PDB file of C-alpha atoms in Angstrom:
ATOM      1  CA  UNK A   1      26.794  36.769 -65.111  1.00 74.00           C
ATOM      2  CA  UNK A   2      23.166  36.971 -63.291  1.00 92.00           C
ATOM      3  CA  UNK A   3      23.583  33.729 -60.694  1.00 94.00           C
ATOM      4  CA  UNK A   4      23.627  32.839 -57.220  1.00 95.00           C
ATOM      5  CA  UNK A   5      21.599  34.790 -54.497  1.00 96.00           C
ATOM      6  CA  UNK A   6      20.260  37.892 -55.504  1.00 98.00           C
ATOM      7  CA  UNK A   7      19.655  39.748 -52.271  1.00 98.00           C
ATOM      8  CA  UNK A   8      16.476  42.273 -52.377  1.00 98.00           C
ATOM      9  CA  UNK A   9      16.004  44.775 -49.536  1.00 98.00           C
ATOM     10  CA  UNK A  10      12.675  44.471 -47.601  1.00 96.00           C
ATOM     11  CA  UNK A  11      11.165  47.951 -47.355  1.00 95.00           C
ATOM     12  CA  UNK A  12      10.959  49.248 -43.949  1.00 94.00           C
ATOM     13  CA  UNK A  13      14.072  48.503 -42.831  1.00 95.00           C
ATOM     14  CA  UNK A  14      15.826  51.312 -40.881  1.00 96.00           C
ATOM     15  CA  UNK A  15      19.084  52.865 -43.066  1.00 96.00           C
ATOM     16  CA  UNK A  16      21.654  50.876 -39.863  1.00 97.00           C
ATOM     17  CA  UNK A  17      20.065  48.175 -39.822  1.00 97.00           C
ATOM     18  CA  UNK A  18      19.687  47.969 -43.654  1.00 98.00           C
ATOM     19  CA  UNK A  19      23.436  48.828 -43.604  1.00 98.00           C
ATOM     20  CA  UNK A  20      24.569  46.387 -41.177  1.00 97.00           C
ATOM     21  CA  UNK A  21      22.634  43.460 -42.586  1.00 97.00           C
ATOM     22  CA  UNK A  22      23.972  44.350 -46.682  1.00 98.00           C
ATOM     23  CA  UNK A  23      27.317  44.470 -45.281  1.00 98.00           C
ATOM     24  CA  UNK A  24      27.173  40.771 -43.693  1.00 96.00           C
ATOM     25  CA  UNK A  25      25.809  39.295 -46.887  1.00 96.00           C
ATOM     26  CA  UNK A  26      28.708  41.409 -49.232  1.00 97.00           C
ATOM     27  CA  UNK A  27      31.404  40.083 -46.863  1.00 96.00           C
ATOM     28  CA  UNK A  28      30.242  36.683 -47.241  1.00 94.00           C
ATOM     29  CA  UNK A  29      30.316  37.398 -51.091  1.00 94.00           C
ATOM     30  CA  UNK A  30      27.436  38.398 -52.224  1.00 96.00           C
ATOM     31  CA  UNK A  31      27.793  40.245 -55.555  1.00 97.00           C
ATOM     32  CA  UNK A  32      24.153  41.121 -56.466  1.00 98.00           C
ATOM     33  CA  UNK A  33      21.926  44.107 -54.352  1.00 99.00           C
ATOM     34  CA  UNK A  34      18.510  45.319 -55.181  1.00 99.00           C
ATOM     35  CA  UNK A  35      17.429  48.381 -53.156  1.00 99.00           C
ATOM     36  CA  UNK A  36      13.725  48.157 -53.144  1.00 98.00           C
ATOM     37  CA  UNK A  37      11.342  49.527 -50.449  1.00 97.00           C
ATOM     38  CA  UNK A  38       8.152  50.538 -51.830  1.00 93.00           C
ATOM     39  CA  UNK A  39       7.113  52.862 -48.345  1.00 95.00           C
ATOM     40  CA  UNK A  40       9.775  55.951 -48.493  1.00 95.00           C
ATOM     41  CA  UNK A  41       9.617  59.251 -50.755  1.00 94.00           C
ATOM     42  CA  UNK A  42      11.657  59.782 -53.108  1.00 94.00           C
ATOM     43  CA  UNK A  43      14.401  61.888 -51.394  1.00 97.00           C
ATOM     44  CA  UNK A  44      14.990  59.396 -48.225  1.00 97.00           C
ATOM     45  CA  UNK A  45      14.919  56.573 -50.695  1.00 97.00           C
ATOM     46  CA  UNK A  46      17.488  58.199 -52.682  1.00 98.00           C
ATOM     47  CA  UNK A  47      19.985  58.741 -49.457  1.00 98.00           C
ATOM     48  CA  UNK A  48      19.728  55.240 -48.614  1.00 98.00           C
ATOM     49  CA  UNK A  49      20.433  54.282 -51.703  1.00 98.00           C
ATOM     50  CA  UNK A  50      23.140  56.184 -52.068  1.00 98.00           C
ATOM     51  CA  UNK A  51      24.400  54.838 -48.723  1.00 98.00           C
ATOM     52  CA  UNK A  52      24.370  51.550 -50.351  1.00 99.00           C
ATOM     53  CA  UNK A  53      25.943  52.416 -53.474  1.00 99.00           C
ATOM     54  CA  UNK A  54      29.130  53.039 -51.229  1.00 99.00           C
ATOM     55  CA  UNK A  55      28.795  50.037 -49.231  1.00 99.00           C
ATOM     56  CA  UNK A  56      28.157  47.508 -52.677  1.00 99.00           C
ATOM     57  CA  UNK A  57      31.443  49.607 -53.952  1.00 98.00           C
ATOM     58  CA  UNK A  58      33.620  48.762 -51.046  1.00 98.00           C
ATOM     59  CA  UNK A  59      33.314  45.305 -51.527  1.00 98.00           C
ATOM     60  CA  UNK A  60      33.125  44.919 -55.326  1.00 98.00           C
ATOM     61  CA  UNK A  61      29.184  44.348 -55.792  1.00 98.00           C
ATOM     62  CA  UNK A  62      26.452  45.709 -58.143  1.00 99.00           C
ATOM     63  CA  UNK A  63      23.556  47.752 -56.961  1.00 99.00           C
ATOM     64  CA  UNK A  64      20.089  47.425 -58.761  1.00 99.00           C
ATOM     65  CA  UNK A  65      17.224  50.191 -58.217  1.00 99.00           C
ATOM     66  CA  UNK A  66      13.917  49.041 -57.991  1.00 98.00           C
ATOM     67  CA  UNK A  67      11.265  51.073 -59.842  1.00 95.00           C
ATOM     68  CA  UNK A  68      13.325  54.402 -59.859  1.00 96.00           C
ATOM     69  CA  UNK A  69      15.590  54.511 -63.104  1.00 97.00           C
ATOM     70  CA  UNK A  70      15.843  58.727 -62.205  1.00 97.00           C
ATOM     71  CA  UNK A  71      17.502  57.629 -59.133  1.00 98.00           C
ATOM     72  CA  UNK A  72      19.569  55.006 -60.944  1.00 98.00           C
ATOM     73  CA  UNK A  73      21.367  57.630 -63.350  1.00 98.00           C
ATOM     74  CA  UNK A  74      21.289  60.119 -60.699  1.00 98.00           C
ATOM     75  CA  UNK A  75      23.584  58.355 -58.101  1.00 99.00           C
ATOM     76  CA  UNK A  76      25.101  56.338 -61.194  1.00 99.00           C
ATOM     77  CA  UNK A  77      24.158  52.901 -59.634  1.00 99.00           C
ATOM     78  CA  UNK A  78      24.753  49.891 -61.616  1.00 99.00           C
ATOM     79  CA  UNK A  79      21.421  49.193 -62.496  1.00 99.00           C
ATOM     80  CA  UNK A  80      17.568  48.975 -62.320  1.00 99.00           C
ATOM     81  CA  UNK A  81      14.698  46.626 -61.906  1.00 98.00           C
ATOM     82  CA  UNK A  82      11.513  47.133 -63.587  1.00 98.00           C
ATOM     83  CA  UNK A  83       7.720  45.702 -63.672  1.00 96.00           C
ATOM     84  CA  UNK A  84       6.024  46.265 -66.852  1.00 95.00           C
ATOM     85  CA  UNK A  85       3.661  49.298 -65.356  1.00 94.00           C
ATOM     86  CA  UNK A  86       7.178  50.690 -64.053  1.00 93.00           C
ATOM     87  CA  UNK A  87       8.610  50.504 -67.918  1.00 94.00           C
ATOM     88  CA  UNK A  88       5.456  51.687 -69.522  1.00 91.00           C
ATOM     89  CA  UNK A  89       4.966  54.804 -67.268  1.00 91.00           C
ATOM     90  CA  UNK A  90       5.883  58.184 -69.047  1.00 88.00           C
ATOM     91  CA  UNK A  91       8.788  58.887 -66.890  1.00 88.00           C
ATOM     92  CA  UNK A  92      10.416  56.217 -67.136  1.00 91.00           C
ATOM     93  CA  UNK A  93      10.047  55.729 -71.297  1.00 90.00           C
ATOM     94  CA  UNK A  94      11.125  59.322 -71.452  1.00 93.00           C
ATOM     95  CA  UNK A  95      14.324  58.706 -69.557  1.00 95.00           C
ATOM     96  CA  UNK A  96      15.299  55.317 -71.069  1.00 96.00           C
ATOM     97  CA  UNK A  97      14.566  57.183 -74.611  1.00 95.00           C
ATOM     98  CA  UNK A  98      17.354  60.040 -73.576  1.00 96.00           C
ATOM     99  CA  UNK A  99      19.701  57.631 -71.808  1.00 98.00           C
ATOM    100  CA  UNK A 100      19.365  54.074 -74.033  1.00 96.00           C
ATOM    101  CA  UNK A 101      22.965  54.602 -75.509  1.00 96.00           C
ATOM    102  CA  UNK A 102      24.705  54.902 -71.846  1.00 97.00           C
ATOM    103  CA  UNK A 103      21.997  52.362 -70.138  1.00 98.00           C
ATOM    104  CA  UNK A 104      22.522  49.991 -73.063  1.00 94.00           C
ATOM    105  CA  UNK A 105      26.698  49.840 -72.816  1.00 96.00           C
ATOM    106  CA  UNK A 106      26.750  50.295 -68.993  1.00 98.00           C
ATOM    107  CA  UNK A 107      23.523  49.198 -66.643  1.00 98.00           C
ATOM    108  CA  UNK A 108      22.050  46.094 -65.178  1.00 99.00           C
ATOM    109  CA  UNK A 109      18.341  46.194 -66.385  1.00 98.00           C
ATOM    110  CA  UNK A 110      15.724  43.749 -64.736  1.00 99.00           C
ATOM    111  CA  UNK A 111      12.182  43.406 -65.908  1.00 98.00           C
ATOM    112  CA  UNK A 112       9.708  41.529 -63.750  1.00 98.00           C
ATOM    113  CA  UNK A 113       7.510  38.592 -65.701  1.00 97.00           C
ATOM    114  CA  UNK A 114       5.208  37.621 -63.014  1.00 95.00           C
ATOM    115  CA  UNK A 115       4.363  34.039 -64.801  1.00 96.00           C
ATOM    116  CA  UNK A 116       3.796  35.651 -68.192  1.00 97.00           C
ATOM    117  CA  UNK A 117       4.552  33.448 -71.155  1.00 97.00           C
ATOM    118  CA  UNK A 118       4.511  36.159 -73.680  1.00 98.00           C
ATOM    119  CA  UNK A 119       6.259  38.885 -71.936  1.00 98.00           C
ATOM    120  CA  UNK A 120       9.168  35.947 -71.350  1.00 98.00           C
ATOM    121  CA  UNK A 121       9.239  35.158 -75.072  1.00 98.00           C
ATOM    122  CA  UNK A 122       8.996  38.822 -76.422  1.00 98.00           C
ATOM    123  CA  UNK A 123       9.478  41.631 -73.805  1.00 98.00           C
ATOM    124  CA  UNK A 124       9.735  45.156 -74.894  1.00 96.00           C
ATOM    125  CA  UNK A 125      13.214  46.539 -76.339  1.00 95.00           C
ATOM    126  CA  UNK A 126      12.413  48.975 -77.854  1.00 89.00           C
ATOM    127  CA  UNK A 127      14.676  51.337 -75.953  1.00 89.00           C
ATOM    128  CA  UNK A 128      16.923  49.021 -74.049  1.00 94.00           C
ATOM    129  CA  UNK A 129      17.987  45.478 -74.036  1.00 96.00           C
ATOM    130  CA  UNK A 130      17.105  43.715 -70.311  1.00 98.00           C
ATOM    131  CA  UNK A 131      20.055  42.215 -68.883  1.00 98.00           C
ATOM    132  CA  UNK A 132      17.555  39.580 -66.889  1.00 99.00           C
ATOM    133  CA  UNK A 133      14.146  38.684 -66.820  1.00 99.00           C
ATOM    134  CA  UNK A 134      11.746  37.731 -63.237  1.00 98.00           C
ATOM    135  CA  UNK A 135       9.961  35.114 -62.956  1.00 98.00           C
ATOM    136  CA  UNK A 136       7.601  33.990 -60.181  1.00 96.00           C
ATOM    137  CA  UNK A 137       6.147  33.979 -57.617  1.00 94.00           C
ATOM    138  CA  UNK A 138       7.495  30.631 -56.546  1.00 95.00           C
ATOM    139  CA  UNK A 139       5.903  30.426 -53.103  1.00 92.00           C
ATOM    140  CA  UNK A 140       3.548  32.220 -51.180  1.00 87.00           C
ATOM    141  CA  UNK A 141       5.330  35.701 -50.581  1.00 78.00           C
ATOM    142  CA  UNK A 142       4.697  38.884 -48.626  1.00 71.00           C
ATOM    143  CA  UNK A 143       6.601  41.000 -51.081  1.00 65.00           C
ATOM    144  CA  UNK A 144       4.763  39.128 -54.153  1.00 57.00           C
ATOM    145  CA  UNK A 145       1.560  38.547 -52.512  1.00 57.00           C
ATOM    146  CA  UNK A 146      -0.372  39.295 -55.875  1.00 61.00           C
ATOM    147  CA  UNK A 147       1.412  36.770 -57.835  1.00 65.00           C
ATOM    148  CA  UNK A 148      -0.074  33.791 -57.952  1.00 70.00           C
ATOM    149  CA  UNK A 149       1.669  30.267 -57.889  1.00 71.00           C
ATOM    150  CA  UNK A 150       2.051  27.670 -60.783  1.00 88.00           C
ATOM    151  CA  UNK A 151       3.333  24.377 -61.234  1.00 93.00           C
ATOM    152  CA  UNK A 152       6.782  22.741 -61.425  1.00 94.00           C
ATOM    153  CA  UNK A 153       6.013  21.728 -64.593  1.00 95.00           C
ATOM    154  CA  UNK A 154       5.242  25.190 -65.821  1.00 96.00           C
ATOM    155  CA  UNK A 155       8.343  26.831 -63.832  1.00 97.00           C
ATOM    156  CA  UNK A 156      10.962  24.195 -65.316  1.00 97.00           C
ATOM    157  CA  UNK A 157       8.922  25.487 -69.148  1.00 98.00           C
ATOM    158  CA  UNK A 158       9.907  28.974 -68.634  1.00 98.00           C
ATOM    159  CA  UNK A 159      13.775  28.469 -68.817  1.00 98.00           C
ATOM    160  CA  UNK A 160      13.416  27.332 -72.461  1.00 98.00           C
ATOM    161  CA  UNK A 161      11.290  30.724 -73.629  1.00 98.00           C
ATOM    162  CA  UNK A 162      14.496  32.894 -73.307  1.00 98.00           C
ATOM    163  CA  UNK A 163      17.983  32.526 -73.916  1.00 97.00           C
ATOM    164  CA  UNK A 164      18.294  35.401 -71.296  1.00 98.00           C
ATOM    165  CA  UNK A 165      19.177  34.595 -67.843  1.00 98.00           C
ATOM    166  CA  UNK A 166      16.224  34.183 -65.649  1.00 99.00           C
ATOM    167  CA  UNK A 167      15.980  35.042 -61.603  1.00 99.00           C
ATOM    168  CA  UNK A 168      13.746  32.935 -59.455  1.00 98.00           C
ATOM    169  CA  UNK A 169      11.238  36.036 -57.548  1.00 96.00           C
ATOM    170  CA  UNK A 170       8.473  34.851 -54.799  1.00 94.00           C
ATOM    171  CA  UNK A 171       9.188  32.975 -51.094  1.00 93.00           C
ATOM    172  CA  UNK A 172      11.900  31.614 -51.419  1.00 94.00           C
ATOM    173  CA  UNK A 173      13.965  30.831 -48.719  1.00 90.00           C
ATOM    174  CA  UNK A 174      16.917  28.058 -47.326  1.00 86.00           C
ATOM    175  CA  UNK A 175      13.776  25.256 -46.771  1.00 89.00           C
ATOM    176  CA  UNK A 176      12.752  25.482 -50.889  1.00 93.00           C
ATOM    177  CA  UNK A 177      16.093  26.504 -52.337  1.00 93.00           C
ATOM    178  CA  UNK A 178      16.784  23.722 -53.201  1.00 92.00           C
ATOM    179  CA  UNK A 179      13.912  22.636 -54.957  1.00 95.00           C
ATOM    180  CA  UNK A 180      14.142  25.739 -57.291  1.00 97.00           C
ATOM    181  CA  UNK A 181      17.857  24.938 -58.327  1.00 96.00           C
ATOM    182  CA  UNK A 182      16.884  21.131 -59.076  1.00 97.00           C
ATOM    183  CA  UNK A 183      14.267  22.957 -61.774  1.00 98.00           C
ATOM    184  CA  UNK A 184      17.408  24.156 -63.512  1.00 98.00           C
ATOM    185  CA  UNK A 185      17.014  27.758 -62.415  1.00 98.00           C
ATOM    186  CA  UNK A 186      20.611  29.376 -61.044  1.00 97.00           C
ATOM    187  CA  UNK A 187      19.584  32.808 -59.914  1.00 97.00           C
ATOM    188  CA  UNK A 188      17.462  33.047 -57.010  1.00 97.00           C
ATOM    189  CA  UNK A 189      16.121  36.539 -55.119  1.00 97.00           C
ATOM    190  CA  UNK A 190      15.729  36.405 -51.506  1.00 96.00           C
ATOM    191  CA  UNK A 191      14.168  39.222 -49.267  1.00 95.00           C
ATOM    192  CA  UNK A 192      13.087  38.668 -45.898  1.00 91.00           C
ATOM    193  CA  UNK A 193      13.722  35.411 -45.901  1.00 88.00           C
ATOM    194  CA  UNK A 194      17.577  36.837 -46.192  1.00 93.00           C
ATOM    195  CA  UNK A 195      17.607  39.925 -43.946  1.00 95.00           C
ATOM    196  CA  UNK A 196      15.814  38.508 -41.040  1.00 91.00           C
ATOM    197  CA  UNK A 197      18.932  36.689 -40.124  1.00 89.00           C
ATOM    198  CA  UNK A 198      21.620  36.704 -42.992  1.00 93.00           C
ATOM    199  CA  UNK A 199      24.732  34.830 -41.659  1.00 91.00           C
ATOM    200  CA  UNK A 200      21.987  31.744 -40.384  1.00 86.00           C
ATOM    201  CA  UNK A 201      20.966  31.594 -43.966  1.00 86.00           C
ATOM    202  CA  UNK A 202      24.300  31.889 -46.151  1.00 89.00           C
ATOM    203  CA  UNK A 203      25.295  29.844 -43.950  1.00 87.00           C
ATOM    204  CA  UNK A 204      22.552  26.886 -45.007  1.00 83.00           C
ATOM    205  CA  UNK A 205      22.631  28.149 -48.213  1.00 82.00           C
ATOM    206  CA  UNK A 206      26.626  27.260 -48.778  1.00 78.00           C
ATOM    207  CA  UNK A 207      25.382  23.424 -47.247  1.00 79.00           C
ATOM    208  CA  UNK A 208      23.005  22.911 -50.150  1.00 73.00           C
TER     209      UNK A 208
END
């Protein structure tokens, strides 16, 4: 089941510090990790994550990939997390094409919406089934910065497009939370707003 927090790595983040800040928000229960840091290469990117595959084990959680299904299979995490560009790109269809038997029994798989109506209502499955669909951005965001805004009214619309479980993307943090669950929404990705200061916000977050 895709609900509660959904914690998303800022990029940037030195591998102890990324380390020691995952491991406060698993021991506090968080089940969900998305590795995504859009500034390494390849190979560092896929030692972190690897780091963090053994860390999200430990305690029982799932690890998502952003943007790298080769590192996905290759370290056997438990998932990955797409934007359309990301799904359409040759690499990627070719490896969903020779993996969509194993990816479809066994892997989390996230596409990003942006506030697209359509792509909500029909994405592609051709190859593989998504697991979750991202909408947003909700606020003004640094990691979503080219997403714009919409309306309440549009954002409580969305949840009746799919029957798949949607995940609240874009600025939110302990201040909105709040109003973004009284939209209906149950999922909700944090980033910064999470791993500046962890504890401080699970904490406000298990108040609401």
């Amino acid at each position: 089941m895709i609900q509660g927090l959904y914690a998303i790595t800022p990029s940037g983040l030195e591998e102890n510090d990324l380390l020691t800040k995952t491991e406060v928000l698993l021991k506090e229960g968080i089940k969900l990790i998305q590795y995504r840091d859009k500034i390494l290469d390849k190979k560092t990117l896929q030692e972190k994550a690897h780091a963090l595959l053994k860390l999200t084990k430990k305690y029982g959680a799932k690890l998502v990939i952003n943007d790298h299904v080769e590192i996905c299979l290759e370290i056997s995490a438990d998932g990955f997390h797409l934007g359309l560009e990301d799904y359409s790109s040759e690499g990627n269809v070719d490896l969903l094409k020779k993996n969509k038997e194993f990816i479809s029994k066994n892997l989390i798989c996230g596409l990003s919406c942006k506030w697209n109506k359509e792509l909500v209502v029909n994405p592609p499955e051709n190859e593989i089934k998504w697991t979750y669909l991202a909408v947003g951005s909700f606020y003004p965001s640094n990691t979503k910065s080219t997403i714009p805004e919409t309306n309440e009214s549009v954002k409580r619309k969305f949840l009746s497009y799919t029957d798949k479980p949607l995940v609240a993307i874009g600025g939110i943090n302990k201040k909105n939370i709040g109003e973004v669950r009284s939209l209906g929404y149950s999922c909700f990705a944090l980033s910064e707003a999470l791993f500046k200061n962890p504890q401080h916000v699970l904490n406000e977050y298990k108040r609401l």
